């Protein structure tokens, strides 16, 4: 007699739903994102950008550079949308004259996994208070994604500048947003001035990173230019600009 053939195994309903029928969002894997720094590396990394930290969780008393983050739109590349984040660093009260500017282009999954999820993990219970009213974008690129990202990133920048978050959060923000590498040489840094500033207060012309990034600096929209050069209030600060003001 011929051997009996067993019917093929059918996947369970749970397995079937998880692989085909579910509506769960795609995995937010931190692809192409830099690995977080070791905690001991955070102060030295930040010093290159003018941030003076005691360690990964505590700042020194000196004022921090003014970080500005704006999400101005997105570009399509294949099937993906890449959101444009305009970034700048300026000495305190001198947001009109940043010493470092650059633009980051990241997918929503990268912004979520690299910034949102890591920042939330670093802040723990304090996240809700720090980002109260500034909700991150939905997992799917729905209408309003750019506006939500803009509000959230401005809140993040303001929290860093005001020391409402730890140095570790500032470091991962600069990492994920691709801030141009700025090495710190032993004995040359000073907490009293930015790394792009010479002792007499002028920008160092031989600083390749500043020259390169300045050429790519995005122009600020006239509607957000503030009252004038004498006005030291940054209109892109979360506390001073409404969501509509900078669109």
Coordinates of C-alpha atoms in Angstrom, one line a residue:
X1 CA 0.0 0.0 0.0
X2 CA 1.1 3.5 -0.7
X3 CA 2.2 5.5 2.4
X4 CA -0.4 8.0 3.6
X5 CA 0.5 11.6 2.9
X6 CA -0.2 14.0 5.7
X7 CA -1.9 17.3 4.7
X8 CA 0.3 20.3 4.7
X9 CA 0.6 22.2 7.9
X10 CA -1.6 25.4 7.9
X11 CA -0.3 28.4 9.8
X12 CA -2.2 29.3 12.9
X13 CA -4.6 32.2 12.6
X14 CA -2.3 34.3 14.9
X15 CA 0.8 33.7 12.7
X16 CA -1.3 34.4 9.5
X17 CA -2.5 37.7 10.9
X18 CA 0.9 38.9 11.9
X19 CA 2.4 38.2 8.5
X20 CA -0.3 39.2 6.1
X21 CA -3.6 40.4 7.6
X22 CA -2.5 42.7 10.3
X23 CA -2.5 46.5 10.0
X24 CA 0.4 47.0 12.3
X25 CA 2.9 49.7 11.2
X26 CA 6.2 48.6 9.7
X27 CA 9.2 48.1 12.0
X28 CA 11.0 51.3 12.9
X29 CA 14.5 50.0 12.6
X30 CA 17.2 52.6 13.2
X31 CA 18.8 51.9 9.8
X32 CA 21.8 54.0 8.7
X33 CA 21.8 55.8 12.1
X34 CA 24.9 56.4 14.2
X35 CA 25.4 54.3 17.3
X36 CA 25.0 56.3 20.5
X37 CA 28.1 57.5 22.1
X38 CA 29.6 56.0 25.2
X39 CA 28.5 58.1 28.2
X40 CA 32.1 59.0 28.9
X41 CA 32.5 60.4 25.3
X42 CA 29.6 62.8 25.5
X43 CA 31.4 65.9 27.1
X44 CA 34.3 65.8 24.6
X45 CA 32.0 65.3 21.7
X46 CA 29.8 68.3 22.7
X47 CA 32.7 70.5 23.4
X48 CA 33.6 70.6 19.7
X49 CA 30.2 72.3 19.1
X50 CA 30.5 74.8 22.0
X51 CA 28.4 72.8 24.6
X52 CA 30.2 72.5 27.9
X53 CA 29.0 69.5 29.9
X54 CA 30.2 68.0 33.2
X55 CA 29.2 64.5 32.1
X56 CA 26.4 62.8 30.2
X57 CA 23.7 63.9 32.6
X58 CA 24.8 67.3 34.0
X59 CA 25.7 70.6 32.4
X60 CA 28.2 73.2 33.6
X61 CA 26.8 76.6 34.6
X62 CA 28.0 78.4 31.5
X63 CA 25.4 79.3 28.9
X64 CA 25.0 77.0 25.9
X65 CA 25.0 77.8 22.2
X66 CA 21.5 78.5 20.8
X67 CA 20.4 75.5 18.7
X68 CA 17.7 76.1 16.0
X69 CA 15.9 73.3 14.2
X70 CA 13.3 73.8 11.5
X71 CA 11.5 71.2 9.4
X72 CA 10.6 73.1 6.2
X73 CA 9.4 70.4 3.9
X74 CA 10.2 67.1 2.3
X75 CA 11.5 65.6 -0.9
X76 CA 10.5 62.4 -2.7
X77 CA 13.2 59.9 -3.6
X78 CA 11.7 56.7 -5.0
X79 CA 9.0 55.5 -2.7
X80 CA 10.3 57.4 0.3
X81 CA 9.9 60.9 1.7
X82 CA 12.9 62.7 3.1
X83 CA 12.2 65.5 5.5
X84 CA 14.5 68.5 5.4
X85 CA 15.7 69.7 8.8
X86 CA 17.5 73.1 8.8
X87 CA 19.9 73.2 11.7
X88 CA 22.1 76.0 13.1
X89 CA 24.2 76.8 16.1
X90 CA 24.8 80.4 17.4
X91 CA 26.4 82.0 20.4
X92 CA 23.8 82.9 23.1
X93 CA 21.7 85.8 22.0
X94 CA 23.2 85.9 18.5
X95 CA 20.8 83.6 16.6
X96 CA 21.0 86.0 13.6
X97 CA 24.7 85.1 13.0
X98 CA 25.1 81.3 13.5
X99 CA 28.6 80.0 13.4
X100 CA 27.5 76.6 12.1
X101 CA 24.6 75.7 9.8
X102 CA 23.7 72.5 8.0
X103 CA 20.8 70.6 6.5
X104 CA 19.8 67.1 7.4
X105 CA 17.6 64.9 5.1
X106 CA 16.0 62.0 6.9
X107 CA 13.0 59.6 6.5
X108 CA 10.2 59.7 9.1
X109 CA 11.3 56.2 10.3
X110 CA 14.8 57.5 10.9
X111 CA 13.6 60.6 12.8
X112 CA 11.3 58.5 14.9
X113 CA 13.9 55.7 15.7
X114 CA 16.9 58.0 15.9
X115 CA 15.5 61.1 17.7
X116 CA 12.0 60.6 19.1
X117 CA 12.5 57.1 20.6
X118 CA 16.0 57.7 21.9
X119 CA 15.0 61.1 23.4
X120 CA 12.0 59.6 25.0
X121 CA 14.2 56.8 26.4
X122 CA 16.7 59.2 27.9
X123 CA 14.0 61.5 29.5
X124 CA 11.8 58.7 30.9
X125 CA 8.9 60.2 32.9
X126 CA 10.1 63.7 32.2
X127 CA 9.4 63.4 28.4
X128 CA 5.7 64.1 28.8
X129 CA 6.3 67.4 30.6
X130 CA 9.2 68.5 28.3
X131 CA 7.2 67.9 25.1
X132 CA 3.8 68.8 26.4
X133 CA 1.7 70.0 23.5
X134 CA 4.4 69.0 20.9
X135 CA 3.3 65.7 19.5
X136 CA 5.6 63.7 17.2
X137 CA 4.4 62.8 13.7
X138 CA 2.1 59.8 13.2
X139 CA 3.8 56.6 12.0
X140 CA 2.3 57.0 8.5
X141 CA 3.1 60.1 6.5
X142 CA -0.3 61.7 6.9
X143 CA -1.2 65.3 6.1
X144 CA 0.4 67.5 8.7
X145 CA 3.5 65.4 9.2
X146 CA 5.9 68.3 8.3
X147 CA 4.1 70.7 10.7
X148 CA 4.2 68.2 13.5
X149 CA 7.9 67.5 13.0
X150 CA 8.6 71.2 12.9
X151 CA 6.9 71.8 16.2
X152 CA 8.5 68.8 17.8
X153 CA 12.0 69.7 16.6
X154 CA 11.7 73.3 17.7
X155 CA 10.7 72.0 21.1
X156 CA 13.7 69.7 21.2
X157 CA 16.1 72.6 20.2
X158 CA 14.6 74.9 22.9
X159 CA 14.9 72.1 25.5
X160 CA 18.6 71.7 24.7
X161 CA 19.4 75.4 24.7
X162 CA 17.6 75.9 28.0
X163 CA 19.3 72.8 29.6
X164 CA 15.9 71.1 30.1
X165 CA 17.4 67.9 28.8
X166 CA 20.7 66.1 29.5
X167 CA 23.9 66.5 27.6
X168 CA 23.3 62.9 26.3
X169 CA 20.2 64.1 24.5
X170 CA 22.1 67.1 23.0
X171 CA 24.8 64.7 21.7
X172 CA 22.4 62.2 20.1
X173 CA 20.6 65.1 18.5
X174 CA 23.7 66.4 16.8
X175 CA 24.7 62.9 15.9
X176 CA 21.4 61.9 14.2
X177 CA 21.0 65.2 12.4
X178 CA 24.5 64.8 11.0
X179 CA 26.2 67.9 12.4
X180 CA 29.6 68.3 10.7
X181 CA 32.3 66.7 12.7
X182 CA 34.2 69.1 14.8
X183 CA 37.3 67.7 16.6
X184 CA 38.5 69.2 19.9
X185 CA 42.2 69.6 20.3
X186 CA 43.7 69.3 23.7
X187 CA 44.2 72.7 25.3
X188 CA 42.5 74.7 22.6
X189 CA 38.9 74.8 23.7
X190 CA 37.4 77.4 26.0
X191 CA 34.0 77.4 27.7
X192 CA 33.7 81.1 27.2
X193 CA 33.5 81.1 23.4
X194 CA 32.2 78.9 20.7
X195 CA 34.5 76.4 18.9
X196 CA 34.1 78.4 15.6
X197 CA 35.2 81.6 17.3
X198 CA 38.8 83.0 17.6
X199 CA 40.0 84.7 20.8
X200 CA 39.2 88.2 19.3
X201 CA 35.6 87.1 18.6
X202 CA 35.9 86.6 14.8
X203 CA 35.0 83.4 13.1
X204 CA 38.0 81.4 12.1
X205 CA 38.3 81.6 8.3
X206 CA 40.4 78.4 8.1
X207 CA 37.6 76.4 9.7
X208 CA 36.6 74.1 6.8
X209 CA 33.4 72.9 8.4
X210 CA 32.1 76.4 8.9
X211 CA 32.9 77.5 5.3
X212 CA 31.3 74.4 3.9
X213 CA 28.2 74.5 6.0
X214 CA 27.7 78.3 5.6
X215 CA 27.5 77.9 1.9
X216 CA 24.5 75.6 2.3
X217 CA 22.8 77.7 4.9
X218 CA 19.0 78.0 4.3
X219 CA 17.7 81.5 4.1
X220 CA 15.3 82.4 6.8
X221 CA 11.8 83.4 5.6
X222 CA 11.0 87.1 5.8
X223 CA 7.8 86.4 7.8
X224 CA 10.0 84.9 10.6
X225 CA 12.8 87.4 10.6
X226 CA 11.8 89.1 13.8
X227 CA 11.7 92.8 14.6
X228 CA 15.2 93.5 13.4
X229 CA 18.8 92.9 14.0
X230 CA 18.6 94.6 17.4
X231 CA 16.0 92.0 18.5
X232 CA 17.8 89.2 20.4
X233 CA 14.7 87.0 20.6
X234 CA 14.9 84.0 18.3
X235 CA 11.6 83.7 16.5
X236 CA 12.3 80.0 15.9
X237 CA 12.4 79.4 19.7
X238 CA 9.5 77.2 20.8
X239 CA 8.5 79.7 23.4
X240 CA 8.4 82.7 21.0
X241 CA 7.0 81.4 17.7
X242 CA 3.6 79.9 17.1
X243 CA 3.2 77.0 14.8
X244 CA 1.8 79.1 12.0
X245 CA 4.4 81.9 12.2
X246 CA 7.2 80.0 10.5
X247 CA 5.3 78.1 7.7

